[in-house]
Structures are given as structure tokens and as C-alpha cells.
Coordinates of C-alpha atoms (C1' of nucleotides) in Angstrom, one line a residue:
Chain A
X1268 CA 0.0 0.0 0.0
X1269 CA 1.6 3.4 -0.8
X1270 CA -0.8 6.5 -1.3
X1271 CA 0.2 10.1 -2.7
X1272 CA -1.8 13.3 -1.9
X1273 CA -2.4 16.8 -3.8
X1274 CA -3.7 15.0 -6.9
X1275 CA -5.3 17.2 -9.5
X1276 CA -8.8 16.3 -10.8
X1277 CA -7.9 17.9 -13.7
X1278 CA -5.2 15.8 -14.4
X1279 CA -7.0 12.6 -14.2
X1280 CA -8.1 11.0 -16.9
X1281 CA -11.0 9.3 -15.2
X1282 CA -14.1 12.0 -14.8
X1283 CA -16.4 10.5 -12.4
X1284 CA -19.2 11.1 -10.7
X1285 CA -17.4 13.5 -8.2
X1286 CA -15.3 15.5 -11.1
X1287 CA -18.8 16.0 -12.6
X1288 CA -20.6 17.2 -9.7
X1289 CA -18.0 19.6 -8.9
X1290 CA -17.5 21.0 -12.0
X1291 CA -21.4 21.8 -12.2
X1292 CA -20.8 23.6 -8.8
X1293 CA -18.7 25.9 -10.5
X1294 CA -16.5 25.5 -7.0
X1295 CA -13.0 25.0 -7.3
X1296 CA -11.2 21.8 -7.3
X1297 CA -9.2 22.9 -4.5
X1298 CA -11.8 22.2 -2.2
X1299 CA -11.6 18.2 -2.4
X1300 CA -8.0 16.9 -2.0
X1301 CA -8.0 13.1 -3.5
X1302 CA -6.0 10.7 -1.8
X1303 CA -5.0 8.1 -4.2
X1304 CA -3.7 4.6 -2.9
X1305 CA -2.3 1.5 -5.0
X1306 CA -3.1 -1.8 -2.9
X1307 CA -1.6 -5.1 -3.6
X1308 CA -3.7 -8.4 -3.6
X1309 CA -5.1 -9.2 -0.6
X1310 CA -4.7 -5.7 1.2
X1311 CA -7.6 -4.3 2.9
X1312 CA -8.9 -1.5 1.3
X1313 CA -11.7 -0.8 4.1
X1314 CA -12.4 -3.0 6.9
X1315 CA -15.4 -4.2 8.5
X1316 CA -16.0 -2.2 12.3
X1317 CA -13.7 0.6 11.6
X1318 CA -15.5 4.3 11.2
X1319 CA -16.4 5.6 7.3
X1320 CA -14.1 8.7 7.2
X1321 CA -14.3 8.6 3.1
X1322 CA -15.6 7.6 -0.1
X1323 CA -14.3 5.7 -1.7
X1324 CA -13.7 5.4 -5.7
X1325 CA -12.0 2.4 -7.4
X1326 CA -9.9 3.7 -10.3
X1327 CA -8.0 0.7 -11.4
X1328 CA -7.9 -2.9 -10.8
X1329 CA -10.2 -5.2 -9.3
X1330 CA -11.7 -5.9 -5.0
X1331 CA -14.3 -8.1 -3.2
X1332 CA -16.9 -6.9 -0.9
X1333 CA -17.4 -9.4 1.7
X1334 CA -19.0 -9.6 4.9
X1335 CA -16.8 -11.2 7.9
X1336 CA -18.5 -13.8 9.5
X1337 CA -18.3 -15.7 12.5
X1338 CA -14.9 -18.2 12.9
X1339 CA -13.2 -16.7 10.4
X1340 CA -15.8 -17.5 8.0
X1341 CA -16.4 -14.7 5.2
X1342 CA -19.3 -13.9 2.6
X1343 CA -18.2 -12.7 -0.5
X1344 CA -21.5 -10.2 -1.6
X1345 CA -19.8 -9.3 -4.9
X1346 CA -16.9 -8.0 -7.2
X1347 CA -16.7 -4.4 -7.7
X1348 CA -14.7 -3.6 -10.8
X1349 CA -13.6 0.4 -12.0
X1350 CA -15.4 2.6 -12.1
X1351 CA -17.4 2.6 -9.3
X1352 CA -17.9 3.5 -5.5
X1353 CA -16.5 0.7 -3.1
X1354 CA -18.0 2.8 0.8
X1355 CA -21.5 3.0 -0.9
X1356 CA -23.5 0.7 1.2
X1357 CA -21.7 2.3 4.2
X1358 CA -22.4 5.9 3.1
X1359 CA -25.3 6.8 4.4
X1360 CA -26.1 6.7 8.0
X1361 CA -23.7 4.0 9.5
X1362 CA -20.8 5.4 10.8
X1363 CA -18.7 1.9 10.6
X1364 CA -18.2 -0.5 7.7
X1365 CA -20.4 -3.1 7.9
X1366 CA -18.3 -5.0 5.4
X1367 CA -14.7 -5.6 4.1
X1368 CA -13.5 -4.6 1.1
X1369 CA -9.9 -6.3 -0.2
X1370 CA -7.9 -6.1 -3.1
X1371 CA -7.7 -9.2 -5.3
X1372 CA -5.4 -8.1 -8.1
X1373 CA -3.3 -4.4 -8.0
X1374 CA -5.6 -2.0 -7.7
X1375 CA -6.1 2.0 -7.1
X1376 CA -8.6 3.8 -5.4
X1377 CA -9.6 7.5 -5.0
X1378 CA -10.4 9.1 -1.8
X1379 CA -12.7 11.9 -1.1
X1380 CA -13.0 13.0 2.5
X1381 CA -16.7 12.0 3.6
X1382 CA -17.4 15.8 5.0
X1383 CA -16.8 17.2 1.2
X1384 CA -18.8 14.7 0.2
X1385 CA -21.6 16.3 2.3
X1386 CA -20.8 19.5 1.0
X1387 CA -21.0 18.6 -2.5
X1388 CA -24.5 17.0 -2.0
X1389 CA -25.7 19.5 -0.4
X1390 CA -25.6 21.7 -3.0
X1391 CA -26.3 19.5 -5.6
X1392 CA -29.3 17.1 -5.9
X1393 CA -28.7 14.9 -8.6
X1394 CA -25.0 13.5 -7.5
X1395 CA -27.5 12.2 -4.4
X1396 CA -29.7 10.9 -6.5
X1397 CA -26.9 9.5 -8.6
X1398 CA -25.6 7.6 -5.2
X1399 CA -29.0 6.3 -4.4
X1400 CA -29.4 4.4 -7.8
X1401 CA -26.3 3.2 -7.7
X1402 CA -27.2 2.1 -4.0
X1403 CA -30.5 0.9 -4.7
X1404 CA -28.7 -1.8 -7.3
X1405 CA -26.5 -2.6 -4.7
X1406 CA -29.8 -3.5 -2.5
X1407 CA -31.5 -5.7 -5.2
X1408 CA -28.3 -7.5 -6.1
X1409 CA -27.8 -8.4 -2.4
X1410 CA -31.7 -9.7 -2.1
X1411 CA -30.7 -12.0 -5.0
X1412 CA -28.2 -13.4 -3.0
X1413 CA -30.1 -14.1 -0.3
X1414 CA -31.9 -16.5 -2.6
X1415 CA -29.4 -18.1 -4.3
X1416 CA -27.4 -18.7 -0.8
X1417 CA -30.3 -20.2 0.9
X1418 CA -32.4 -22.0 -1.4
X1419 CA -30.0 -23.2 -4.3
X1420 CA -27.8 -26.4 -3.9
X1421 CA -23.5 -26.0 -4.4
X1422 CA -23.7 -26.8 -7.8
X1423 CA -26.5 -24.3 -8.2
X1424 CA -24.4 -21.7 -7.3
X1425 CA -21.5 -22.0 -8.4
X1426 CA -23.4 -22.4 -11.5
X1427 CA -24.4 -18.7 -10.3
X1428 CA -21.2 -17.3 -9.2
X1429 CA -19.5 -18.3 -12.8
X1430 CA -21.9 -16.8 -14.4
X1431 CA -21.7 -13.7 -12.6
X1432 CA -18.0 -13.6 -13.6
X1433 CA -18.8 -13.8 -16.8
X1434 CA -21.1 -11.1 -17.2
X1435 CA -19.3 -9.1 -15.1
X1436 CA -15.9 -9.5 -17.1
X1437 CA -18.0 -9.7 -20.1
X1438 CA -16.7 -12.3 -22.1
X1439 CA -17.5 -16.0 -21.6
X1440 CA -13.6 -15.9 -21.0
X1441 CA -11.9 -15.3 -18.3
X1442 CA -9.3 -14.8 -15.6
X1443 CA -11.6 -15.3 -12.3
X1444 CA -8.6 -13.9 -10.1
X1445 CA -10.0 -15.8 -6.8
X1446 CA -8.9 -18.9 -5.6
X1447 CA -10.5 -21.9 -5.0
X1448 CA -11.4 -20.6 -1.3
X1449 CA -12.2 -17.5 -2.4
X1450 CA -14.8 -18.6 -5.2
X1451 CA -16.1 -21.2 -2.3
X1452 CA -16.4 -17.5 -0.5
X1453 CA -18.5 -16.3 -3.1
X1454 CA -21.4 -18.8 -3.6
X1455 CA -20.7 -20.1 0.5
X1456 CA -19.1 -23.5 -0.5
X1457 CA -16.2 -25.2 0.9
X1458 CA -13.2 -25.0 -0.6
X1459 CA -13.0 -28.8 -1.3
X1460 CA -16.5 -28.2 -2.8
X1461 CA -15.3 -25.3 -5.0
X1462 CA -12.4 -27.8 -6.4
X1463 CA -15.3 -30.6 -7.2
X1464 CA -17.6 -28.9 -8.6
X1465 CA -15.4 -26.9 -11.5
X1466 CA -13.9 -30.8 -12.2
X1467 CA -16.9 -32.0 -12.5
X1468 CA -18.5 -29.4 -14.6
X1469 CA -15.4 -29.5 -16.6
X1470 CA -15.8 -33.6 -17.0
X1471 CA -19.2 -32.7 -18.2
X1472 CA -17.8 -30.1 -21.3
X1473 CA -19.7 -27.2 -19.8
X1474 CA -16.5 -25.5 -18.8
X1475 CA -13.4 -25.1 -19.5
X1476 CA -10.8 -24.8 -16.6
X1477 CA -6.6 -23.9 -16.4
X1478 CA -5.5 -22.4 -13.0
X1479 CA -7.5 -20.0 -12.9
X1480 CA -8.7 -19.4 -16.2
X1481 CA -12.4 -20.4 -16.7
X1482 CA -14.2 -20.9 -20.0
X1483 CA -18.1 -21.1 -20.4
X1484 CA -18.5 -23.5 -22.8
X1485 CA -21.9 -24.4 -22.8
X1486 CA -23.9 -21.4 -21.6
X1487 CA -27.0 -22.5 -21.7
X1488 CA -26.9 -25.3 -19.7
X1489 CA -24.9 -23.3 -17.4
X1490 CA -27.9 -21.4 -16.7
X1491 CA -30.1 -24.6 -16.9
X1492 CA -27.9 -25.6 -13.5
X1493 CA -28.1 -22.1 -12.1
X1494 CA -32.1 -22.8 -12.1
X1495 CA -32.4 -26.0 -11.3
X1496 CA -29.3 -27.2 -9.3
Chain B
X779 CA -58.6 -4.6 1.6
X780 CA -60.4 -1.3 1.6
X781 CA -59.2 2.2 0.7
X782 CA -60.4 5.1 1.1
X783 CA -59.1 8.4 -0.9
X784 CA -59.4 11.9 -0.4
X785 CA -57.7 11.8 3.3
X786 CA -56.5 15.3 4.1
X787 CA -53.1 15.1 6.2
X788 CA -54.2 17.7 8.6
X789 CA -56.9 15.3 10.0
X790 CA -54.3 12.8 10.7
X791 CA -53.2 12.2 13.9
X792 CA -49.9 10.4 12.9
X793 CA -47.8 13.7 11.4
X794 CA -45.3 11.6 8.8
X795 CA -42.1 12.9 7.3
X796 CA -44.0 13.2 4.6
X797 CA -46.4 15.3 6.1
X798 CA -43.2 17.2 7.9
X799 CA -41.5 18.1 4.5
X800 CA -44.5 19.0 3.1
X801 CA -44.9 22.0 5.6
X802 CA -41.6 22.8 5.6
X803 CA -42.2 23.4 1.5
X804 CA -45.1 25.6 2.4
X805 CA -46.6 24.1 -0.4
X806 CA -50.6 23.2 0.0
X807 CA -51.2 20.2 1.0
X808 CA -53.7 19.0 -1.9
X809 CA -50.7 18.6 -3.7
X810 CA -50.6 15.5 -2.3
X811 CA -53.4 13.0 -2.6
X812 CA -52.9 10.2 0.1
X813 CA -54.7 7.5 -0.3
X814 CA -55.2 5.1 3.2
X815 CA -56.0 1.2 2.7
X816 CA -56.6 -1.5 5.2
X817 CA -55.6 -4.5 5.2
X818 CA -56.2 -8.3 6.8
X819 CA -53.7 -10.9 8.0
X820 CA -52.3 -12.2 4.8
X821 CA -53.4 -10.2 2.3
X822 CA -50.5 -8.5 0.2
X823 CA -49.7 -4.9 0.4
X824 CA -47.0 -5.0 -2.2
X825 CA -45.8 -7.7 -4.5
X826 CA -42.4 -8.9 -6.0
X827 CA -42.2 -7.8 -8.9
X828 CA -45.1 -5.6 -9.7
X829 CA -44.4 -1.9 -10.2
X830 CA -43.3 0.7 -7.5
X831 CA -45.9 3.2 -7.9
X832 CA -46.3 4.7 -4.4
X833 CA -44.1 5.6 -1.4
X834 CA -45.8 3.7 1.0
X835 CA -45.9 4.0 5.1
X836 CA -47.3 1.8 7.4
X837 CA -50.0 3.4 9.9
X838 CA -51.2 0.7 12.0
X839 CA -50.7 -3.0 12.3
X840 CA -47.8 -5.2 11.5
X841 CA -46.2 -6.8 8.1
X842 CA -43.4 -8.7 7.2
X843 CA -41.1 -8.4 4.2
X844 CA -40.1 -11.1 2.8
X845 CA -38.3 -12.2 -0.2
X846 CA -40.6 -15.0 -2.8
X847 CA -37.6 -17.6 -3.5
X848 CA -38.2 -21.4 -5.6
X849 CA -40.9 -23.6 -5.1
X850 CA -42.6 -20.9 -2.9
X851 CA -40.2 -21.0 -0.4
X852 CA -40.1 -17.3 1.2
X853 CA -37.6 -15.9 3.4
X854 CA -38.6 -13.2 5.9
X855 CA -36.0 -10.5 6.1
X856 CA -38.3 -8.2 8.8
X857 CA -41.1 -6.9 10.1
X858 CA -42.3 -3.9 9.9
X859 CA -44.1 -2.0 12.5
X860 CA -45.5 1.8 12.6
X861 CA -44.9 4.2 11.6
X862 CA -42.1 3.9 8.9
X863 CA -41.6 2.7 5.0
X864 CA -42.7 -0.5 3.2
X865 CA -41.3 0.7 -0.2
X866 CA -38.5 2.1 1.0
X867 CA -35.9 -0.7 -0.2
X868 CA -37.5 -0.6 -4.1
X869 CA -37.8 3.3 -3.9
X870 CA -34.8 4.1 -5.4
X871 CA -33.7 3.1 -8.6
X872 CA -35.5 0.1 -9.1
X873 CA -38.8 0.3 -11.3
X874 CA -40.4 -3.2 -9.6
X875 CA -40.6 -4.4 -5.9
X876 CA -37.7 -6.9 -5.5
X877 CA -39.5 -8.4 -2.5
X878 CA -42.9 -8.7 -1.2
X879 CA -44.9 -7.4 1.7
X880 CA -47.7 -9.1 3.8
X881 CA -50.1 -8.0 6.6
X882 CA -49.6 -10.2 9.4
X883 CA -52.3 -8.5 11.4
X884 CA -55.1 -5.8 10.7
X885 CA -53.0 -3.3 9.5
X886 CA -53.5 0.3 7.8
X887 CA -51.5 2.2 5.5
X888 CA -51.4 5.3 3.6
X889 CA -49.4 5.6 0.0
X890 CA -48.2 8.9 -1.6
X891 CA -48.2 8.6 -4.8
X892 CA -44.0 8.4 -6.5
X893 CA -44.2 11.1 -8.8
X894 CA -45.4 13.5 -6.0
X895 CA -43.0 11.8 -3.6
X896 CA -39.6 12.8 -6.3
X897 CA -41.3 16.9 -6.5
X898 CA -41.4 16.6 -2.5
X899 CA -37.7 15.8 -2.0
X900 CA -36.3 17.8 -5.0
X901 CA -37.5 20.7 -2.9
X902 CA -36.4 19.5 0.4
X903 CA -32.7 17.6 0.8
X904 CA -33.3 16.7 4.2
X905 CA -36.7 14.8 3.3
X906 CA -34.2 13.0 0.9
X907 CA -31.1 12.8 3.4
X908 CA -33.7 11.2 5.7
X909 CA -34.8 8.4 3.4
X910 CA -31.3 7.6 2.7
X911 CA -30.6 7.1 6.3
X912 CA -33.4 4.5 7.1
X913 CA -32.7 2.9 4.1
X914 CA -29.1 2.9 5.1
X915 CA -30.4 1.5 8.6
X916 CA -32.5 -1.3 6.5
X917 CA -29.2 -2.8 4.6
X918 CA -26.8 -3.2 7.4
X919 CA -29.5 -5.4 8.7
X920 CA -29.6 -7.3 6.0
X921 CA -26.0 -7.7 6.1
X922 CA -26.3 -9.1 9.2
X923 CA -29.1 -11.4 8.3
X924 CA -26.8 -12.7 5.5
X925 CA -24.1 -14.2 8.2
X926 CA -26.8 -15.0 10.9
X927 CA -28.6 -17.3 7.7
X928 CA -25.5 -18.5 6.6
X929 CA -23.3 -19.4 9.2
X930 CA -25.0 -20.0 12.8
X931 CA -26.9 -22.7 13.2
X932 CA -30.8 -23.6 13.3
X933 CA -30.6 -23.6 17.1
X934 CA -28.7 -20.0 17.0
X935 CA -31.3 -19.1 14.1
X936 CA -34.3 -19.0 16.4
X937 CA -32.8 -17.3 19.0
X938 CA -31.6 -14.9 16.5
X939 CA -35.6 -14.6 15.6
X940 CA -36.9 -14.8 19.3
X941 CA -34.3 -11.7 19.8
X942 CA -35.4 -9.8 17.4
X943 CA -39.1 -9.8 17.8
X944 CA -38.6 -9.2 21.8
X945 CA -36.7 -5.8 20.7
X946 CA -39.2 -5.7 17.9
X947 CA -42.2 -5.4 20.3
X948 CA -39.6 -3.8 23.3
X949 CA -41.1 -6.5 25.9
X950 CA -39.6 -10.0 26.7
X951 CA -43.3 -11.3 26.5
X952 CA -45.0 -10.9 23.4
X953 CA -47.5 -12.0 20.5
X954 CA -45.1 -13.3 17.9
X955 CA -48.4 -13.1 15.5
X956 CA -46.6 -15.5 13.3
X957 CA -47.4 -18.9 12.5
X958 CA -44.8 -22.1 13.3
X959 CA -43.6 -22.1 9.5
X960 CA -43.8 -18.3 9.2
X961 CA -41.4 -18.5 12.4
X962 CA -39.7 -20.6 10.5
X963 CA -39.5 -18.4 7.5
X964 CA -37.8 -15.4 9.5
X965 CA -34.8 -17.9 10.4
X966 CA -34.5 -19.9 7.3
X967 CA -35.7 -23.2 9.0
X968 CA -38.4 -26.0 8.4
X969 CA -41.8 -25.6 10.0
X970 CA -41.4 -29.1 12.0
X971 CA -37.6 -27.8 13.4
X972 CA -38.8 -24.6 14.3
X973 CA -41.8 -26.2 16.9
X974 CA -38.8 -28.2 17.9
X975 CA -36.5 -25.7 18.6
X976 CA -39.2 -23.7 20.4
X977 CA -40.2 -27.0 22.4
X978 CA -36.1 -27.5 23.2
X979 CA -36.3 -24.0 24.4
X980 CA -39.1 -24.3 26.7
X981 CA -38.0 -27.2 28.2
X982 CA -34.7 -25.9 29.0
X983 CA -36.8 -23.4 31.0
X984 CA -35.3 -20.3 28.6
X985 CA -38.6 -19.2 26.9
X986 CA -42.6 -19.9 27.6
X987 CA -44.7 -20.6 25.1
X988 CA -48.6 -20.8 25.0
X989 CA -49.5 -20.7 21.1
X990 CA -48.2 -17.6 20.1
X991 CA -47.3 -15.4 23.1
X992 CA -43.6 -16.0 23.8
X993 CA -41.8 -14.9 27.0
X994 CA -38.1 -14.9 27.3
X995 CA -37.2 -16.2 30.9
X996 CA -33.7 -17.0 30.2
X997 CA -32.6 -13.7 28.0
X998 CA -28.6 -14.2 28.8
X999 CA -28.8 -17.7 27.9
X1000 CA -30.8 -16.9 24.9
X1001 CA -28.2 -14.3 23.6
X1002 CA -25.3 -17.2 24.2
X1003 CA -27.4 -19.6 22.1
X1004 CA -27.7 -16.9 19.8
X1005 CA -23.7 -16.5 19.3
X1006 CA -22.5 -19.9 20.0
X1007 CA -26.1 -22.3 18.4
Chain C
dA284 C1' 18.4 -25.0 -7.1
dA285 C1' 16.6 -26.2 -2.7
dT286 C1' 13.0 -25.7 0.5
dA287 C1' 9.1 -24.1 2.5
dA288 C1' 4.6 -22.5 2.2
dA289 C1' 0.4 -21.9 -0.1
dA290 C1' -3.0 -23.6 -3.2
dG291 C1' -5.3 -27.3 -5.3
dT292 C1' -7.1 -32.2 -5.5
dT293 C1' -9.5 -36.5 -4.2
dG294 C1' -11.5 -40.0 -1.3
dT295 C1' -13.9 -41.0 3.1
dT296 C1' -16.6 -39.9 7.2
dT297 C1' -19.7 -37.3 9.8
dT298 C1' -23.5 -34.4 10.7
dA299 C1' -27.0 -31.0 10.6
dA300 C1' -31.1 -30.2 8.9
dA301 C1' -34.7 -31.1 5.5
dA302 C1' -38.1 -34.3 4.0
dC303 C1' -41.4 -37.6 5.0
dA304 C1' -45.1 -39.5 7.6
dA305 C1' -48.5 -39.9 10.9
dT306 C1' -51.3 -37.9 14.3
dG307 C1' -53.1 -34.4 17.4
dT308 C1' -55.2 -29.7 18.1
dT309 C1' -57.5 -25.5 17.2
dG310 C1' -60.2 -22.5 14.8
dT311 C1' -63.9 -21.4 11.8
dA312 C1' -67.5 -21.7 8.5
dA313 C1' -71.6 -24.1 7.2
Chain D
dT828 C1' -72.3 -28.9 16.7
dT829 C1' -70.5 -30.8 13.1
dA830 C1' -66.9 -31.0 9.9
dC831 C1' -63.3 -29.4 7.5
dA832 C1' -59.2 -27.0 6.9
dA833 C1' -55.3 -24.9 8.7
dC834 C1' -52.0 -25.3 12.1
dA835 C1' -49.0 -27.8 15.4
dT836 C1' -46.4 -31.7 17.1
dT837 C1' -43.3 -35.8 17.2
dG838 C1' -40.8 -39.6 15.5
dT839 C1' -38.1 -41.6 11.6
dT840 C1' -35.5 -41.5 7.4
dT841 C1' -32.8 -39.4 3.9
dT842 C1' -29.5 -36.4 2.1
dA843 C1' -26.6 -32.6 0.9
dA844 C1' -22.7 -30.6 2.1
dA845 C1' -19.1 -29.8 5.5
dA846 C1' -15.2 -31.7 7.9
dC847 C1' -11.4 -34.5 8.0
dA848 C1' -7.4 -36.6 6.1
dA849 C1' -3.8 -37.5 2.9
dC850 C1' -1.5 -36.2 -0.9
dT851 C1' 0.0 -33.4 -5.2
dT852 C1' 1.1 -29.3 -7.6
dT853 C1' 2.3 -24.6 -7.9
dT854 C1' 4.3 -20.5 -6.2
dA855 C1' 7.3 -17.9 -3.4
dT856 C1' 11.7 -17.4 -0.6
dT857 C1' 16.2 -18.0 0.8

DNA sequence: AATAAAAGTTGTTTTAAAACAATGTTGTAA
DNA sequence: TTACAACATTGTTTTAAAACAACTTTTATT
């Protein structure tokens, strides 16, 4: 983890949310000072129980939201990818995290310090509005979980979790970046579990598999297990 | 179900947030046109899936929210008592209700219709602050839910449930008004465990039970079970 | 290159909770 | 006041998935 301050929004080449809002303020970009960090794999980049002093932004590279659990036990919710906030479900009202947030390939996040966050809502209604659709996805996204946790069988969801890397990588290609543990994380399997299941849907020509490099081959049934287990 | 329209806020004894910002505008108050419905045990005040078209606000009564899963399996995520939100989690963002929400007692509510709702709050940011905040307040308990479905036990479930309805109701004796398998429902367990559990309970002298009115004899025990299972 | 540590794999055992089944109880509508 | 449905209870069986164990492969580290 290494972090520099004084960035310039101007010199970014990413013009989010935040750039916008401010620039539609007609303030100056003096008032925000970005802090931007690089994490490594497997650093925390916010951590459940401490207090939300900032939002957050990632710019580059990839994280999981999870939710620590009880014995060291951890709920992956999802994979937030650039551009897009990683403190949202935090934001409002609770004053602590009630979820982790670590890096699972190099990534870099952008900091805004939550009180000029306030300020810059304040005075402009639609970069709220902006944070409440993007929070209210959040929400639905998490209700779907719910289901797919409790009432689908392993193979179900794993069924689930691959395709949700899929879509979310957008290719039927790709580099899932997790472990074996960590994709048990995300669809609350063991790890052992994880390992059988991608052998066996591999053995059954509906995947492809090398290390870490999954192909959907056969989508369509894919989904078929997804529904159906 | 009956409704009745035409209702004029100043005759209501209950003065909402609604009714709050609405003063605060100055506006008049036959801008808004609130409609008030009653409803029996059972019947549905909002369903997955069908179109958010009112902010809605629970009067009287009780409900429960619950997520419509496979094979009409449900799972109960809370209940909601007066006076706050029922549409609050679908309000933003989302054009259809992601979950559903029944009466589980005579209950009355009053819905604002949306489009009157968005003029309210684009006029008053701390109407719109406020909303954020209990729905803020509504997805950390979900969180929680999440690891209390996932990772504690049936045994730890219930006492989870048994908790939360004795803060619920703010007494250690109460009318769950929720049948065995609805019980079940709210802790992700089968109708016959959950008069097991509550039988186990009983005769480990922690709880009473007599049909539906539950007292909590043994609370620090209770909150154990409720950690450990 | 050698060695340790982490990650991945596979087979076996255990277990928690659902499903099934049968029966009892209560409430409610004719 | 009977009768039928919904709800509650208890015992038994089945099963899905975790836990355990042993081993292999890959990746870092000295």
C-alpha cells in the first residue's frame, strides 16, 4: 500500500461522478483533495467495524466486498470492478463499515473526505440521486443473493457465481482472479466443494478450466444448473 | 382490503415525514393526494415484482417483508411495524418491488403517490437525506441477516428470531403473530424444526410458550445460544 | 536450485437439517 | 355442533454438504 496526496482532478483522466458534480458547482477543485492509494492483492482496502471517514472510488484494478463472518468464516457479496464507488453501502447513516473490502489483483482507489462529500450533495441534488441508484442496485443485487445462498444447492451456485463472472468480465472468457477458497467464498461452498464442482463441470464439457482461467462453454446449460441445481 | 381516498393530512393524527417536509415546502397540502388502505392478515400490500408506484408508510398493524424464493419457499428479512416505510428498499432506482410485503395483522396504511413523492424531495434535501438514512439503517441489517442465515446454526437461528421480535415489540413477553412455519420463515428453517426448537427452548426453561405469546425467561442464555447455536 | 509455504485435489466420514409420515389440536364456516 | 381446513407436534429416514485426512502441484523465498 503506498498512497500520494495533492492530486489534481484535472489531471485525471478518469471523470467520475465527483469531477462532474464539482465541476457543475462551479466551485474549485481545490476544495476536495484526493488521496489516491495502489493496494496489492489481498490488502484491505476498508475493513469491517472501523469508522467511514471517506468515499471511496475504485480507479483501477479489481476488490471483493465481503462480509466477515463468524470463525473466520467470510461472505463474499460481490466484485466491484472500476469505475465505481466501493463505501456506498456504508455511506449513508452508519458510521462503521459493515463490510470488508480487499484487493484481489493491483488496484487503485480515489479518496474523497466524507465531509466534502456532504458539502457537494448538499448543494447538488442529482449527484445524491446518482448515489441512491447506484445504492439501490446494490440492494436488489444483495436480495438476489439471499436466494441463491439459501435455497440453491452448491452446484446451483456455483453455476451462479460463474456466471456472474462472466457477465461481469463480459466475455464467456476469463481470468476469475480468486482462488479456489475465495470462489467457495462467493457462492458459501467449501473450498473442497469449489475444487469438485469446476472438475466436474469441466468432465461434463460445460467449462473449460486452467489455474484460474475459466471458459463457459456451454452457456446455456450453465444457466439450466443455475435454475435447477 | 379497503381504501379510502381523499384523506387530508391535517386530519391525521400520525404527522409523517412526509407530512413534515410537506410543511416545511409551504406548499398546499392537496398537492398530495394520500390514499389510506386496510388490510387483513395475509393479504398482500405489495408484490415482487409488480411496479413501485407509491411511497408507501405503514400506519397501523404489522407486516413482514419477505423475499418470494423457488418452489414458494419465502424468506422473511423483517417486520415492519408503525410508523415507517414499506417501499423504502424498491424506492430508489428500481422500477419493480424486489420483494414482497404481507399483513400479518389488521394493518392500515397510507401511500403517496412516487411522482409526488420525487417533487417533495427535490425541494427539500433533508426529506431526501432522511430516506437515505433509514434505508441505510434497512441494509446493514440485511447484512447481518446474511451471516446470521449463513453461518449459525438452526438452534442459533431461532434465538436470532426470538431476539429480534422481543426488541421488535420492546417487551420479553409478546404475541409473535406469526405462525410455526412463518417462524420458520424469518430464520430460514423448516416448520417441524422450528416447533422443535421452540419446544427444546421451553423445556430448557429459557422461553414460555402458549400458542403464540412467547416470554423470554432466560434472555442471557438466549443471547449465548444466539452466538455460539 | 533447494525448500518451505500456499494452493489445489480427491477420497472418506460425519453431521446437521430437511423431508417424509402420521397424528393431534384448534379455529372457523356451514 | 359438526366437519373441514389450517396449524401444530413428534418420531423416523434421507440427504446434501461440511469436515477430515492425505496427498500433489504450484508458487514464493532463501
Amino acid at each position: 500500500m503506498k498512497f500520494t496526496k495533492n492530486n489534481n482532478c484535472n489531471d485525471c483522466t478518469l471523470k467520475c461522478d465527483i469531477y462532474n458534480a464539482l465541476k457543475e458547482s462551479g466551485e474549485d477543485f481545490s476544495i476536495i483533495k484526493p488521496i489516491h492509494v495502489y493496494y496489492d492483492r489481498n490488502e484491505y482496502i476498508c475493513k469491517q467495524g472501523s469508522s467511514v471517514t471517506h468515499a471511496i472510488y475504485l480507479v483501477e484494478g479489481s476488490a471483493k466486498l465481503f462480509i466477515e463472518g463468524l470463525n473466520n468464516r467470510n461472505i463474499t457479496l460481490y466484485i466491484i470492478t472500476p469505475d465505481s464507488y466501493i463505501g456506498l453501502l456504508s455511506f449513508f447513516e452508519t458510521p462503521d463499515y459493515s463490510y470488508s473490502v480487499k484487493a484481489i489483483e493491483s488496484s487503485r482507489i480515489c479518496m474523497v473526505d466524507i465531509d466534502t462529500m456532504k458539502k457537494l450533495y448538499a448543494g447538488n441534488h442529482d449527484f445524491l440521486l446518482k448515489l441512491n441508484k447506484a445504492f439501490g442496485k446494490s440492494v436488489k443485487s444483495i436480495l438476489g443473493k439471499i436466494i441463491t445462498l439459501n435455497q440453491k444447492n452448491i452446484r446451483g451456485r456455483i453455476a451462479d457465481s460463474l456466471l456472474y463472472l462472466s457477465e461481469l468480465y463480459k466475455s464467456d472468457s476469463f481470468n476469475m482472479l480468486l482462488s479456489r477458497k475465495e470462489l467457495g467464498e462467493l457462492s458459501a461452498i467449501s473450498e473442497e466443494n469449489a475444487v469438485r464442482l469446476l472438475t466436474e463441470l469441466r468432465k461434463e464439457g460445460i467449462i473449460n478450466v486452467t489455474g484460474k482461467n475459466i471458459t463457459i462453454v456451454d452457456k446455456k446449460l450453465l444457466r439450466k444448473i443455475s435454475e435447477i441445481g
